Backbone as a ProteinNet text record, in pm:
[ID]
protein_1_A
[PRIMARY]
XXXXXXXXXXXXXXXXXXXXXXXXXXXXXXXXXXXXXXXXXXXXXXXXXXXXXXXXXXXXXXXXXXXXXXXXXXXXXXXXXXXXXXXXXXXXXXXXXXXXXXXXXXXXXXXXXXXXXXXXXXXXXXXXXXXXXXXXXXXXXXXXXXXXXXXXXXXXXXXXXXXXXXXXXXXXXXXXXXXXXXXXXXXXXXXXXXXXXXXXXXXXXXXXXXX
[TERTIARY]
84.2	0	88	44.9	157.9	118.5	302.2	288.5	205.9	104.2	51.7	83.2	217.1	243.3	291.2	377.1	420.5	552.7	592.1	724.1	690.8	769.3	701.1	841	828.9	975.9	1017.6	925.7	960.6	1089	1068.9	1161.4	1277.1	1333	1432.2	1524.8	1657.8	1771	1861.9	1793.4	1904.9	1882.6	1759.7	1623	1736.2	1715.7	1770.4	1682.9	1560.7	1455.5	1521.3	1624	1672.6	1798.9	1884	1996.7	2014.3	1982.1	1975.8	2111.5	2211.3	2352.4	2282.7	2193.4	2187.2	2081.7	2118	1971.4	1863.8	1777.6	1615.3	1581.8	1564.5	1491.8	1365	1346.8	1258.9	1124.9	1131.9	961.2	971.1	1060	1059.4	919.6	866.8	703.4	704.1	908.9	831.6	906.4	965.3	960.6	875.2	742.8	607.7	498.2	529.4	424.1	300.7	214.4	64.2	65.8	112.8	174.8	23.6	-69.9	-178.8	-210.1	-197.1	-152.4	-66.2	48.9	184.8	146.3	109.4	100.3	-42.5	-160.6	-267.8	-192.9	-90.6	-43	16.1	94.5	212.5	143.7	8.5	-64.7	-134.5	-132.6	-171.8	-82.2	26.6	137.9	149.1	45.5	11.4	-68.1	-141.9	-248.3	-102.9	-209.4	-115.2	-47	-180.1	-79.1	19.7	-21.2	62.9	240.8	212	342.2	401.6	310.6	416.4	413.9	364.3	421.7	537.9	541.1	674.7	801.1	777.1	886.6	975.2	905.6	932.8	993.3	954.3	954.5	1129.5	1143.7	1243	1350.8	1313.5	1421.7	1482.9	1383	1450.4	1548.2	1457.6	1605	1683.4	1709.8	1838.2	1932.7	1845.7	1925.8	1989.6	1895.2	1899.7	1974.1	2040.3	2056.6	2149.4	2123	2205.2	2260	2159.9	2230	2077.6	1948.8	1926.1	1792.5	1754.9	1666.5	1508.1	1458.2	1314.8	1255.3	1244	1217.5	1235.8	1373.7	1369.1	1346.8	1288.9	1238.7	1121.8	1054.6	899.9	844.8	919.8	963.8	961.4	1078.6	1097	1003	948	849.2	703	691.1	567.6	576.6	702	695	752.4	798.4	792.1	642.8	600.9	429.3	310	402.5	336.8	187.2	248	88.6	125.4	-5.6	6.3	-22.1	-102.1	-168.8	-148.3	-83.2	-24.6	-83.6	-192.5	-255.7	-139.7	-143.3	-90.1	-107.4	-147.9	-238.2	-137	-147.5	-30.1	-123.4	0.9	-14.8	-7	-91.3	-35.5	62.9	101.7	217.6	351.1	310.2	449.2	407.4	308.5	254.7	405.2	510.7	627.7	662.7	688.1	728	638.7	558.3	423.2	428.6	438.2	458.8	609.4	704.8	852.4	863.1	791	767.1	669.7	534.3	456.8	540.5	652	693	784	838.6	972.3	877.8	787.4	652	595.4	556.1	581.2	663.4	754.8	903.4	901.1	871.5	919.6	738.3	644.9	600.1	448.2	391.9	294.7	206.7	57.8	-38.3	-44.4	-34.7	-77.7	-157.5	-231.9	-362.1	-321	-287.5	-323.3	-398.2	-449.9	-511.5	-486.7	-490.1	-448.2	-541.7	-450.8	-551.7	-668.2	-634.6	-733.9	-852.3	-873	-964.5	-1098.4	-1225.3	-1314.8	-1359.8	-1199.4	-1251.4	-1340.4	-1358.6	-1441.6	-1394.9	-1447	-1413.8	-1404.4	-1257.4	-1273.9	-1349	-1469.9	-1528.8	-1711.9	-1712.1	-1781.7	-1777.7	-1666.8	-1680.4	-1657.9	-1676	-1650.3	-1502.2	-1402	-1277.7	-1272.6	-1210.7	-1228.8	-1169.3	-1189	-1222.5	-1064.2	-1032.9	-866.9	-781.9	-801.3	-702.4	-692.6	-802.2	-808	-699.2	-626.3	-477.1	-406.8	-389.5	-334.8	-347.8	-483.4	-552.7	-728.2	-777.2	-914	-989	-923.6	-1020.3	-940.2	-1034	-974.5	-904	-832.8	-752	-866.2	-883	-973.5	-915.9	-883	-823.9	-906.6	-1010.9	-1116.9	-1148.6	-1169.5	-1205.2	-1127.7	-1006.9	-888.7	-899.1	-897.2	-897.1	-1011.1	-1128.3	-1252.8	-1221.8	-1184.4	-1147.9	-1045.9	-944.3	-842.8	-899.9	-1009.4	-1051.9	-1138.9	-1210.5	-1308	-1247.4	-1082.3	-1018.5	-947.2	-964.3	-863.1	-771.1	-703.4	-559.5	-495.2	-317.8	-313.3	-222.4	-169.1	-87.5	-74	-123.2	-156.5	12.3	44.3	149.2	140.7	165.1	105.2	259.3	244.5	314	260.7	312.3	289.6	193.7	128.7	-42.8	-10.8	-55.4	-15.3	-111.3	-30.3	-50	-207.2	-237.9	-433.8	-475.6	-446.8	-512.4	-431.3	-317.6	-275.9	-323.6	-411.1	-453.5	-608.9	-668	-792.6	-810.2	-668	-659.4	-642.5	-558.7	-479.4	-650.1	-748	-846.9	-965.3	-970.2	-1059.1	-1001.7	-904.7	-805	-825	-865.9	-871.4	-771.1	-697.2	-561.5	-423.4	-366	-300.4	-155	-110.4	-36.5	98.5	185.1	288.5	318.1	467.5	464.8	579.4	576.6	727.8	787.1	660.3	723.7	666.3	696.2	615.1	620.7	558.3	531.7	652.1	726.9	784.8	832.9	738	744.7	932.5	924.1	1043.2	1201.2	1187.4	1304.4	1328.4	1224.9	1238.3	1170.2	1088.8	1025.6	1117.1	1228.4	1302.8	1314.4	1158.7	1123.6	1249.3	1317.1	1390.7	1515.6	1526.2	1657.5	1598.4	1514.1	1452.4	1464.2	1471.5	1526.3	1638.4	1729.4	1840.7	1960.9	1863.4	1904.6	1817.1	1773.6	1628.8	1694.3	1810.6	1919.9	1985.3	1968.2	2108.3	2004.1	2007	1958.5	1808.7	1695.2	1615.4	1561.7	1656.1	1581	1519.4	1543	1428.6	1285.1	1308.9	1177.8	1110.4	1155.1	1107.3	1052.1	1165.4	1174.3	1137.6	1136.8	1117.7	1211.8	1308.1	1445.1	1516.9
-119.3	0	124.7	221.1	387.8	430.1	485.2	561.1	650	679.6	752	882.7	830.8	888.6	1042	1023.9	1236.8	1232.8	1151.9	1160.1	1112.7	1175.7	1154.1	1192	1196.7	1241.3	1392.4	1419	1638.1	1571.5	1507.1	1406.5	1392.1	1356.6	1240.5	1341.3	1266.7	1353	1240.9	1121.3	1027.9	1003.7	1017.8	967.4	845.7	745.7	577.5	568.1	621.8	614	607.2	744.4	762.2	674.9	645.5	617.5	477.5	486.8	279.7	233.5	359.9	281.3	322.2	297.9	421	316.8	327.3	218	333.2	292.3	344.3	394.3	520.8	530.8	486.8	465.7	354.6	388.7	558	580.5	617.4	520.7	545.9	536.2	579.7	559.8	429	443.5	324.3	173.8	201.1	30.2	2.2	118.3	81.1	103.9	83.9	137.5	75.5	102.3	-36.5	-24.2	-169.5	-231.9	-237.4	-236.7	-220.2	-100	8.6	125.6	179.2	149.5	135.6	63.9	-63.2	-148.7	-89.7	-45.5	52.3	176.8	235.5	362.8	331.9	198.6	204.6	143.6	100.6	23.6	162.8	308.3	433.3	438.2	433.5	488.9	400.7	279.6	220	316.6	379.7	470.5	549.7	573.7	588.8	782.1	818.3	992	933	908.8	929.5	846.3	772.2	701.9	779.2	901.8	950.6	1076.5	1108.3	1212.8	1218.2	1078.7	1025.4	974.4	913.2	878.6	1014.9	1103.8	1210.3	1318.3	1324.6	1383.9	1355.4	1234.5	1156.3	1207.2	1186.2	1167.6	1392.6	1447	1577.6	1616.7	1537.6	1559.6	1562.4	1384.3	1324.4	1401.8	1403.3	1501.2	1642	1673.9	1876.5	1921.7	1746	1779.1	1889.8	1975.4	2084.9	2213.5	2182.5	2281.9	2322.2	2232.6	2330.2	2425.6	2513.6	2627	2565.6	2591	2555.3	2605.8	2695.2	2782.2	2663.2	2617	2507	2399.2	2341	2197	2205.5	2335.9	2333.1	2334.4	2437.9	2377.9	2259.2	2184.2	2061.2	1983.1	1942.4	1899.9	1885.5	2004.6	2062.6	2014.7	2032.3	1954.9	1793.4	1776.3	1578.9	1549.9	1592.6	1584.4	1580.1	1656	1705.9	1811.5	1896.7	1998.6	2086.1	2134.9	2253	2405.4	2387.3	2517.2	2521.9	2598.9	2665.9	2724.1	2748.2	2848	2916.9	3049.1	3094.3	3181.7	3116.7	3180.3	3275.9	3392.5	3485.9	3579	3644.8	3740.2	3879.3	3987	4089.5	4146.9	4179.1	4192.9	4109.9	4001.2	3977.4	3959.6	4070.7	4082.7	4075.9	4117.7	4156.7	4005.3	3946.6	3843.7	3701.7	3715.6	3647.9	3677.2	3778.1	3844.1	3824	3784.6	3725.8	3594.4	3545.5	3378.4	3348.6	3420.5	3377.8	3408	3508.8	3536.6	3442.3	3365.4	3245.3	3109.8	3106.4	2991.8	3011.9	3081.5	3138.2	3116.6	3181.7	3119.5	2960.6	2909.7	2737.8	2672.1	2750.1	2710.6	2692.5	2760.9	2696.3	2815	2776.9	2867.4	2964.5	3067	3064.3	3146.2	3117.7	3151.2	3234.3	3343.2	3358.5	3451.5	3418.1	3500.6	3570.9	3717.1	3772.1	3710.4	3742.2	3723.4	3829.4	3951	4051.1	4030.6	3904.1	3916.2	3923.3	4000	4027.4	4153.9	4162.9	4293.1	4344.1	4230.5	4269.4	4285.6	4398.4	4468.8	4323.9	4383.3	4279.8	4261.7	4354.3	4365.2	4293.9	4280.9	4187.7	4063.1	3962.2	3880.3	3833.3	3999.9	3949.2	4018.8	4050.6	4047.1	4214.5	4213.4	4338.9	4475.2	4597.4	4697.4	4750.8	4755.7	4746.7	4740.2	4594.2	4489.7	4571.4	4665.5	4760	4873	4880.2	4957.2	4873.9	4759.6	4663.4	4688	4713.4	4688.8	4671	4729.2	4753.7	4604.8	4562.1	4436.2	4352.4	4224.2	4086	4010.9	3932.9	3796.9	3725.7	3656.6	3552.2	3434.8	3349.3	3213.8	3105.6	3097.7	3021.8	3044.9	3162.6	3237.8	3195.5	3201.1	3161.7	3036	2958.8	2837.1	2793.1	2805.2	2799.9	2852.8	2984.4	3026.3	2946.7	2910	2835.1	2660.5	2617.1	2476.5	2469.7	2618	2650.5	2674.4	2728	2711.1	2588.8	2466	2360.2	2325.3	2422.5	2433.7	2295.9	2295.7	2094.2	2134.1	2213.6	2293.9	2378.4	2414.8	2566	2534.2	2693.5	2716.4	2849.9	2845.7	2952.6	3013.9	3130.5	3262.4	3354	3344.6	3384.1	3442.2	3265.7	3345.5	3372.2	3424.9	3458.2	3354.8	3286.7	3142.5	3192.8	3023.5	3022.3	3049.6	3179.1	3195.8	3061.5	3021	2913.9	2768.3	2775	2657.5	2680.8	2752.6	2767.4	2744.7	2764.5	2805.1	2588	2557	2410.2	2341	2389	2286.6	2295.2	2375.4	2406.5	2428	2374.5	2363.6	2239.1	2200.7	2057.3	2048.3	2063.4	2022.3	2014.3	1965.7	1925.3	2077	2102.3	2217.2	2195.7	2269.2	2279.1	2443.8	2478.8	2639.4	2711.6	2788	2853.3	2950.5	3020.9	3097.3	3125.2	3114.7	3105.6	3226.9	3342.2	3444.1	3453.2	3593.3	3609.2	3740.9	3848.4	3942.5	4023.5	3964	4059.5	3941.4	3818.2	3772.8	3781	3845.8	3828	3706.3	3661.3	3517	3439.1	3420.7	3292.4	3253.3	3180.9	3133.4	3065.2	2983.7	2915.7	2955.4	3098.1	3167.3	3203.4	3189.4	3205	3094.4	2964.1	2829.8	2834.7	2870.4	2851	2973	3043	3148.4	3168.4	3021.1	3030.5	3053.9	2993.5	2966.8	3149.2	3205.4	3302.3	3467.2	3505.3	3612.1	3633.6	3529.8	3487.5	3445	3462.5	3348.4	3425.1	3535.9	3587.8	3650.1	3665.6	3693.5	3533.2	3425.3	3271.7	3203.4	3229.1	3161.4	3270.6	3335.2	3484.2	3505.9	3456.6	3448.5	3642.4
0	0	0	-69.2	-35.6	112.1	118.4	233.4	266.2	339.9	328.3	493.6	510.6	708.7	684.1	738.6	738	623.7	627.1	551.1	396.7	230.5	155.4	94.3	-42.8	-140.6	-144.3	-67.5	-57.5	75.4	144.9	244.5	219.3	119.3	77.3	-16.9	30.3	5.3	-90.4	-106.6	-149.3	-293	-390.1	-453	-556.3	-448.2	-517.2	-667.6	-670.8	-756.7	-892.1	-867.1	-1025.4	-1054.9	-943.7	-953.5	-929.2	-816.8	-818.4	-773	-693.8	-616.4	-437.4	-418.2	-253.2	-208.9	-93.8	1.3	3.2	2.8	47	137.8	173.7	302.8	371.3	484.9	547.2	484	498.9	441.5	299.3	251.6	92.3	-14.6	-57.5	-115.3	-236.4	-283	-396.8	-358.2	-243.6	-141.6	-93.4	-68.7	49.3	-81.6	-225.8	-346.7	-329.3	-333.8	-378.6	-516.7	-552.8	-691.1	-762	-759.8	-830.5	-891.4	-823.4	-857.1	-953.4	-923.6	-1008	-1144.3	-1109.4	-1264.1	-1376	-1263.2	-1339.7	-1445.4	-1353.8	-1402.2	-1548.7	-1480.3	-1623.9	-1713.3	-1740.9	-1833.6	-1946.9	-1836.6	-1929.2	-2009.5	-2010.1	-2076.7	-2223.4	-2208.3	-2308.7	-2460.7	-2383.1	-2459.3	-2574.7	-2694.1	-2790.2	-2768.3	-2795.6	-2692.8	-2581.1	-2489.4	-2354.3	-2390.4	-2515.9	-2524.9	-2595.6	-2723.9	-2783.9	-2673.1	-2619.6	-2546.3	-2476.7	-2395.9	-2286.1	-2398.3	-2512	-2572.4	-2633.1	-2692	-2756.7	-2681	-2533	-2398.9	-2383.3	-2356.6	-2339.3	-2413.6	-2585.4	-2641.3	-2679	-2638.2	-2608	-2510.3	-2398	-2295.5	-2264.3	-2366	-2410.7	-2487.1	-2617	-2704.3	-2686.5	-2608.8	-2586.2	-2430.1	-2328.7	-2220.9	-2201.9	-2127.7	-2087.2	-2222.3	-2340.5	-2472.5	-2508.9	-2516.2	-2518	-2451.1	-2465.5	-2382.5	-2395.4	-2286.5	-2272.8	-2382.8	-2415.2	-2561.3	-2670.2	-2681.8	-2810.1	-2772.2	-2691.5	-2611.5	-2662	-2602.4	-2650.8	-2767.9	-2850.4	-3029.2	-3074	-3021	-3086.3	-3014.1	-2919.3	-2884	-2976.8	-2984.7	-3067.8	-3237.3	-3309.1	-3422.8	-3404.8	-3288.9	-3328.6	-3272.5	-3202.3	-3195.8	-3300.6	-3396.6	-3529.7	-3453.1	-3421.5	-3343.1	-3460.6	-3504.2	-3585.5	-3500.7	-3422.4	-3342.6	-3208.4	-3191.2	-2993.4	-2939.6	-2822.5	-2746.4	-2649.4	-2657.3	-2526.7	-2417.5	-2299.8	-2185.6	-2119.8	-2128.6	-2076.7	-1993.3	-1867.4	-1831.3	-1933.1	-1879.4	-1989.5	-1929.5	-1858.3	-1797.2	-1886.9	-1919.9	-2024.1	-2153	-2204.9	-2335.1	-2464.9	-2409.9	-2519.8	-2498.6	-2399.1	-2380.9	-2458.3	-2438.9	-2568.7	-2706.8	-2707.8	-2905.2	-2897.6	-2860.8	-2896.1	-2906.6	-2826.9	-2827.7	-2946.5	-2971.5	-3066.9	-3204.7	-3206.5	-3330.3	-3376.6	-3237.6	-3259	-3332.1	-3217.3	-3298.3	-3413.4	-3449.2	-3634.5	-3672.7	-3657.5	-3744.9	-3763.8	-3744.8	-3735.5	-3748.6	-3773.7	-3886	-3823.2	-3667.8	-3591.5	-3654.7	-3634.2	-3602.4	-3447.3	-3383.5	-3263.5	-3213.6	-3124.6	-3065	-2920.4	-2890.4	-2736.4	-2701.6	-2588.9	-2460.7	-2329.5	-2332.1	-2213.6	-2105.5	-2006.8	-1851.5	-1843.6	-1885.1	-1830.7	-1974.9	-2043.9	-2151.6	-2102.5	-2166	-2120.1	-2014.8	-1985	-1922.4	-1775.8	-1772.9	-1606.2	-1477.1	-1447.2	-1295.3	-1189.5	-1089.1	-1005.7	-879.3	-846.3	-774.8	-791.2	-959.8	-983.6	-929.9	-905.1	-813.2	-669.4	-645.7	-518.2	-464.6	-536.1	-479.9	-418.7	-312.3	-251.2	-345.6	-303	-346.4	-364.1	-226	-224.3	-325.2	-371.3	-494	-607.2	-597.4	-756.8	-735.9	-662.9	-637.3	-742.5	-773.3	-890	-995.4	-1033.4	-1165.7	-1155.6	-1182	-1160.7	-1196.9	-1348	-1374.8	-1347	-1330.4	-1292.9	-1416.6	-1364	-1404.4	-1476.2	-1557	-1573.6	-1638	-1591	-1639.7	-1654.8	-1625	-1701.4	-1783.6	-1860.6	-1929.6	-2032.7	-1976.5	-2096.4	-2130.5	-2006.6	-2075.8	-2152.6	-2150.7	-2242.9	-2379.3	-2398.2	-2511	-2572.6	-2542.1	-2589	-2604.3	-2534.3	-2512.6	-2724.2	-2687.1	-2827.5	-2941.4	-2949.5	-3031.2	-3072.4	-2998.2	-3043.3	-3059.7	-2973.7	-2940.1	-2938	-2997.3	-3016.7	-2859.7	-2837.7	-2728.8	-2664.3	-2517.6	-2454.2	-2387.8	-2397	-2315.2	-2206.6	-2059.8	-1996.5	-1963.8	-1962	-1935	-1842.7	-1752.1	-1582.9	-1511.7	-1515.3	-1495.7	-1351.8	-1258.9	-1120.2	-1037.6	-894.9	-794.6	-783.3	-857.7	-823.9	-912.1	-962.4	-1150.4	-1244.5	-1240.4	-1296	-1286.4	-1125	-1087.9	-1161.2	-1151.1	-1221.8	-1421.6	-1443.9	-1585.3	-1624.6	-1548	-1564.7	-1541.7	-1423	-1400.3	-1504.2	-1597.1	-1698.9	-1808.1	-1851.7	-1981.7	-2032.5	-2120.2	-2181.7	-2226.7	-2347.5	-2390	-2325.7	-2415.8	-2318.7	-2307.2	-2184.1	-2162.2	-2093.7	-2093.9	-2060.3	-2003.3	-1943.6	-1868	-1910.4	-1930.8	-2055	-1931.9	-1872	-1731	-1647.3	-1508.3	-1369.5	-1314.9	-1276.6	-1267.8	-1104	-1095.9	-980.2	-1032.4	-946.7	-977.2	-910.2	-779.3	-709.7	-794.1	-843.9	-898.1	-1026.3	-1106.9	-1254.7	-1289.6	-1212.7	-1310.4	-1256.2	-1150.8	-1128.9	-1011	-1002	-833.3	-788.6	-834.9	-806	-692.5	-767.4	-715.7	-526.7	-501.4	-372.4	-292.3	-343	-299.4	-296.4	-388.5	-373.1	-315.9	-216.3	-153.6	17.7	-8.2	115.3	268.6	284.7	401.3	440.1	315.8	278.7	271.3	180.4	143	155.8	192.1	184	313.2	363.7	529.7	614.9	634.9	731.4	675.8	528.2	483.8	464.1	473.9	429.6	597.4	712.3	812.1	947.9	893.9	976.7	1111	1079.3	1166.2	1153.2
[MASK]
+++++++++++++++++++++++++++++++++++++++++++++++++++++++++++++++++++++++++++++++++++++++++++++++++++++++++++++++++++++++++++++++++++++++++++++++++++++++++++++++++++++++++++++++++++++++++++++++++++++++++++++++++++

């Protein structure tokens, strides 16, 4: 059966998973797996998308390890897929950043489709969101919105561009096609959440740990 206790792979410092020279830790999830589970899962990967997705997935990583840019992953992805048409769910906030990417996706031969967040236009006090928040921007985010529009266009590929935490989760749960993320919104790092992890101890710790 899976672990289901306090300890989980956010846990684990060793991950044998990938490597296969390291003992297991006790609350390892795939020494304690429920193999019914596991063998259900890997029987999807049967399905004819999900295999070319993971094989094709694969053989970019391989090929492109460490040369080349998420930018040309998602490219080459997109034509060994054979997709003709790209949706792209963007913040307007990185409107230049969308019309540089849609112009690179043109180049190499795609149709593309995107949608700002603020599409439609409606005040954010229409649903509800306090009065305040309009110090931001008067109208709301709408990422359902987007994703419907982009679901009605037939998008073979949505790619999102920094929808902001929660509008991304709303956009991913009413998105039918299938999507991928070109950039994760972080306004005070430039878009590079990462650099906040890897500064969490250091430059970072009393705004993280409140030390």
């Amino acid at each position: 059966m899976c672990n289901t206790g306090k300890y989980s792979c956010a846990d684990c410092g060793t991950t044998n998973c990938n490597v296969g020279d390291k003992t297991y830790p006790a609350f390892c999830l795939t020494t304690h797996m429920d193999e019914k589970m596991l063998d259900g899962v890997m029987e999807t990967y049967n399905d004819e998308e999900n295999h070319r997705i993971m094989v094709n997935a694969a053989d970019i990583e391989y090929e492109g390890y460490g040369r080349l840019t998420r930018v040309e992953e998602t490219v080459e992805f997109a034509k060994r897929m054979g997709f003709k048409k790209i949706g792209i769910a963007t913040c307007v906030g990185l409107i230049r950043e969308t019309r540089m990417l849609a112009k690179i996706l043109r180049h190499h031969g795609f149709e593309v489709y995107g949608i700002g967040c603020k599409v439609g236009a409606q005040p954010k006090v229409s649903v509800g969101i306090k009065e305040e928040c309009c110090a931001v921007g008067a109208n709301m985010c709408n990422p359902i919105l987007q994703a419907k529009m982009l679901n009605e266009a037939k998008t073979d590929l949505n790619i999102v561009m920094g929808l902001c935490v929660g509008h991304d989760s709303l956009f991913y749960k009413y998105v039918e096609g299938l999507t991928t993320t070109m950039v994760v919104k972080d306004r005070v790092t430039g878009h590079n959440p990462a650099a906040v992890l890897y500064n969490a101890e250091s430059y970072y710790k009393s705004k993280l740990f409140g030390e």
